[in-house]
Coordinates of C-alpha atoms and ligand atoms in Angstrom, one line a residue:
M1 CA 56.0 68.4 -155.5
A2 CA 52.1 68.5 -155.6
K3 CA 50.7 64.3 -154.9
T4 CA 49.0 62.9 -158.2
K5 CA 45.7 63.2 -158.0
I6 CA 44.0 59.2 -158.8
A7 CA 40.5 58.6 -159.1
V8 CA 39.9 54.5 -159.0
L9 CA 37.4 53.3 -160.5
V10 CA 35.5 50.3 -158.9
S11 CA 32.2 47.9 -159.1
G12 CA 31.9 44.8 -156.2
G13 CA 34.1 44.4 -153.1
G14 CA 37.0 46.7 -153.0
T15 CA 39.7 44.9 -152.2
N16 CA 42.0 46.4 -154.2
L17 CA 41.2 50.3 -153.6
Q18 CA 41.6 48.7 -150.3
A19 CA 45.0 47.4 -150.8
L20 CA 45.6 51.2 -152.4
I21 CA 44.2 53.1 -148.8
D22 CA 46.0 50.3 -146.8
A23 CA 49.4 50.9 -148.9
L24 CA 48.5 54.7 -148.4
N25 CA 48.0 54.9 -145.2
A26 CA 51.6 52.7 -144.3
G27 CA 53.6 55.2 -146.6
V28 CA 53.9 52.2 -149.2
I29 CA 52.5 55.4 -152.0
T30 CA 53.6 58.7 -151.4
S31 CA 53.7 59.7 -154.7
G32 CA 50.2 59.7 -155.0
E33 CA 46.9 60.4 -153.9
I34 CA 42.9 59.1 -153.9
A35 CA 40.8 62.1 -155.3
L36 CA 38.3 60.4 -156.1
V37 CA 36.1 56.7 -156.8
I38 CA 33.8 55.9 -159.1
A39 CA 31.3 52.9 -159.2
N40 CA 29.5 51.7 -161.3
N41 CA 27.2 49.6 -159.7
S42 CA 25.2 51.2 -156.7
K43 CA 25.7 48.4 -154.4
A44 CA 29.8 47.9 -154.4
Y45 CA 30.4 47.7 -150.8
A46 CA 33.8 49.5 -152.5
L47 CA 32.0 52.6 -151.9
E48 CA 32.0 52.4 -148.5
R49 CA 35.3 51.7 -148.0
A50 CA 35.6 54.7 -149.3
A51 CA 33.6 56.8 -147.3
K52 CA 35.1 54.9 -144.4
A53 CA 38.2 55.7 -145.4
G54 CA 36.7 59.0 -146.2
I55 CA 37.5 59.3 -149.7
P56 CA 34.8 60.9 -151.9
S57 CA 32.7 59.5 -154.6
E58 CA 30.4 58.7 -157.5
I59 CA 27.8 56.7 -158.8
V60 CA 27.7 56.4 -161.9
L61 CA 25.0 53.9 -163.8
K62 CA 24.8 52.9 -167.6
K63 CA 21.9 52.2 -167.8
E64 CA 20.8 55.9 -166.7
C65 CA 23.3 57.5 -168.7
G66 CA 21.5 55.4 -171.7
S67 CA 24.4 55.0 -174.4
Q68 CA 28.3 53.4 -172.9
E69 CA 29.8 57.2 -175.2
A70 CA 27.3 59.2 -173.0
F71 CA 28.4 56.8 -169.1
E72 CA 32.1 57.6 -170.8
Q73 CA 31.7 61.7 -171.1
K74 CA 30.1 61.6 -167.6
I75 CA 32.9 59.6 -166.2
K76 CA 35.5 62.1 -168.1
E77 CA 33.6 65.1 -166.7
L78 CA 33.9 63.2 -163.1
L79 CA 37.8 62.9 -163.9
T80 CA 38.1 66.4 -165.1
V81 CA 36.4 68.4 -162.5
N82 CA 38.1 66.9 -159.8
G83 CA 41.7 67.4 -161.7
I84 CA 42.1 63.7 -162.1
D85 CA 46.5 62.7 -163.3
M86 CA 45.6 59.4 -162.5
I87 CA 42.7 56.6 -163.4
V88 CA 42.7 52.9 -161.4
L89 CA 40.9 50.1 -162.6
A90 CA 40.1 48.0 -159.6
G91 CA 38.0 45.6 -160.0
F92 CA 36.2 47.9 -162.5
M93 CA 34.1 45.7 -164.9
S94 CA 33.1 47.5 -168.0
I95 CA 35.8 47.5 -170.7
L96 CA 36.5 51.9 -171.4
S97 CA 36.5 52.3 -175.8
E98 CA 39.3 54.4 -177.5
N99 CA 36.9 57.1 -177.4
F100 CA 38.2 57.4 -173.6
T101 CA 41.5 55.3 -173.2
K102 CA 42.7 57.9 -176.0
D103 CA 42.5 60.9 -173.6
Y104 CA 44.6 59.3 -171.2
P105 CA 48.1 57.8 -172.7
E106 CA 49.9 55.8 -169.9
R107 CA 47.5 57.1 -167.2
I108 CA 44.6 54.3 -167.5
L109 CA 46.1 51.4 -164.7
N110 CA 43.9 48.3 -164.4
V111 CA 44.8 44.5 -162.3
H112 CA 44.2 41.8 -163.6
P113 CA 44.0 38.4 -162.2
S114 CA 46.9 36.7 -164.2
L115 CA 49.8 36.2 -166.1
I116 CA 48.7 38.6 -169.5
P117 CA 48.3 37.2 -172.0
S118 CA 47.1 34.2 -171.1
F119 CA 43.9 34.0 -169.8
C120 CA 42.7 37.9 -170.8
G121 CA 41.7 39.5 -172.9
V122 CA 36.7 39.6 -173.5
G123 CA 35.0 38.2 -171.2
Y124 CA 37.4 37.1 -169.2
Y125 CA 37.2 38.3 -165.3
G126 CA 37.1 37.8 -161.9
L127 CA 36.0 34.8 -161.1
R128 CA 36.1 34.2 -164.3
V129 CA 39.4 34.3 -164.9
H130 CA 40.3 31.6 -161.9
E131 CA 38.0 29.4 -163.4
E132 CA 39.6 28.8 -167.2
A133 CA 43.4 28.7 -165.4
L134 CA 42.5 26.0 -163.3
A135 CA 40.4 24.2 -166.5
Y136 CA 43.5 24.6 -168.6
G137 CA 45.7 22.8 -166.0
V138 CA 48.6 25.3 -165.7
K139 CA 50.5 24.8 -163.1
V140 CA 51.6 28.9 -161.9
T141 CA 49.4 31.7 -162.9
G142 CA 49.4 34.9 -161.3
A143 CA 48.0 38.9 -161.4
T144 CA 49.2 42.3 -163.8
V145 CA 48.9 45.7 -163.3
H146 CA 49.3 47.4 -166.8
F147 CA 48.5 51.0 -168.7
V148 CA 44.6 51.0 -169.8
N149 CA 44.9 51.6 -174.1
E150 CA 42.2 50.4 -176.9
I151 CA 43.0 46.9 -176.7
P152 CA 41.3 44.7 -173.8
D153 CA 44.2 44.1 -171.5
G154 CA 46.4 44.8 -174.2
G155 CA 48.4 47.7 -172.8
K156 CA 51.8 47.9 -171.7
I157 CA 52.3 45.7 -168.7
I158 CA 54.2 47.8 -165.9
L159 CA 54.3 44.4 -162.8
Q160 CA 53.3 40.9 -162.7
K161 CA 53.6 38.5 -159.6
A162 CA 53.6 34.1 -160.1
V163 CA 51.1 32.9 -157.9
E164 CA 51.1 28.7 -157.5
I165 CA 48.5 26.4 -158.4
E166 CA 47.5 23.9 -155.2
E167 CA 46.5 20.2 -155.4
G168 CA 42.6 20.5 -154.6
D169 CA 42.2 24.9 -155.5
T170 CA 39.0 25.7 -156.1
P171 CA 38.2 28.9 -158.4
E172 CA 37.9 30.9 -155.0
I173 CA 40.8 29.5 -153.1
L174 CA 42.8 30.8 -156.4
Q175 CA 41.1 34.0 -156.1
K176 CA 42.2 34.8 -152.5
R177 CA 45.6 33.3 -153.3
V178 CA 46.2 35.7 -156.2
M179 CA 44.7 38.4 -154.1
E180 CA 46.6 37.7 -151.0
Q181 CA 50.2 36.8 -153.1
A182 CA 50.0 39.0 -155.7
E183 CA 47.1 41.6 -156.4
W184 CA 47.5 43.6 -153.6
K185 CA 51.2 43.5 -153.5
I186 CA 51.7 45.0 -157.1
L187 CA 48.4 47.1 -157.7
P188 CA 49.7 49.2 -155.0
A189 CA 53.8 49.3 -156.0
A190 CA 53.1 50.3 -159.8
V191 CA 50.8 53.2 -158.8
E192 CA 53.6 54.4 -156.4
I193 CA 55.6 54.1 -159.6
V194 CA 53.4 55.5 -161.9
S195 CA 52.2 58.7 -160.0
K196 CA 56.3 59.5 -159.0
Q197 CA 56.1 59.4 -162.8
L198 CA 53.2 61.5 -163.4
Q199 CA 53.9 63.9 -160.5
R200 CA 54.1 68.1 -161.2
Ligands
GAR1 C1 40.0 41.6 -158.9 O1 40.5 40.0 -158.9 C2 40.7 42.0 -160.1 O2 41.9 41.5 -160.0 C3 39.6 40.9 -160.8 O3 38.2 41.5 -160.5 C4 38.8 41.1 -158.9 C5 38.1 42.4 -158.4 O4 37.9 42.0 -156.6 N1 39.1 42.7 -162.2 C6 39.3 41.7 -162.9 O5 38.7 40.5 -163.5 C7 39.2 43.0 -164.5 N2 39.4 41.8 -165.6 P1 38.1 43.8 -156.0 O6 36.6 44.4 -156.2 O7 37.9 42.8 -154.5 O8 38.9 44.2 -156.1

């Protein structure tokens, strides 16, 4: 059976992309392969991670495209040309509209650094999520991998993992713990589950 062809969309450091590359190399992901990395930021370190792993990459800048619609159209073209079956948002800091998400029902995954439905939705991304969790005073946080639909962080949940908040945590310390204990584990696990389901 052919492997599910995955595109990973990134904006920054790409540690979640790295977790996927490592999981492929370790045989944790066997049903899919990363065929393309797309960045919306030309300085994203994730692009270097892709290059080191021998994965082709493309840069699509919203300001060069001129509009959200043209930006999404360009990404769609790249996905079609590369025969992509499944999309993973791994630290992709741009919300995709319904015009995009409707074309890939239950084929777009996102990793979010909290236990949805806490600390999620518009404006909750990156370090901000951990700042809000600490400010609220929750004792447990975590990460969620979910399908992406037209509601920001609102699609069906695939996997979640809880992480304890510790005395003296800063947003940066908490972010690192959530990545290490949750994101880098549940993202590869969810990618294997969905790529297996989509295998043809
Ligand atoms: C990760 O913590 C990811 O969960 C978060 O951004 C970080 C990206 O790190 N994503 C969001 O907040 C999406 N709403 P990475 O580039 O090292 O993978």
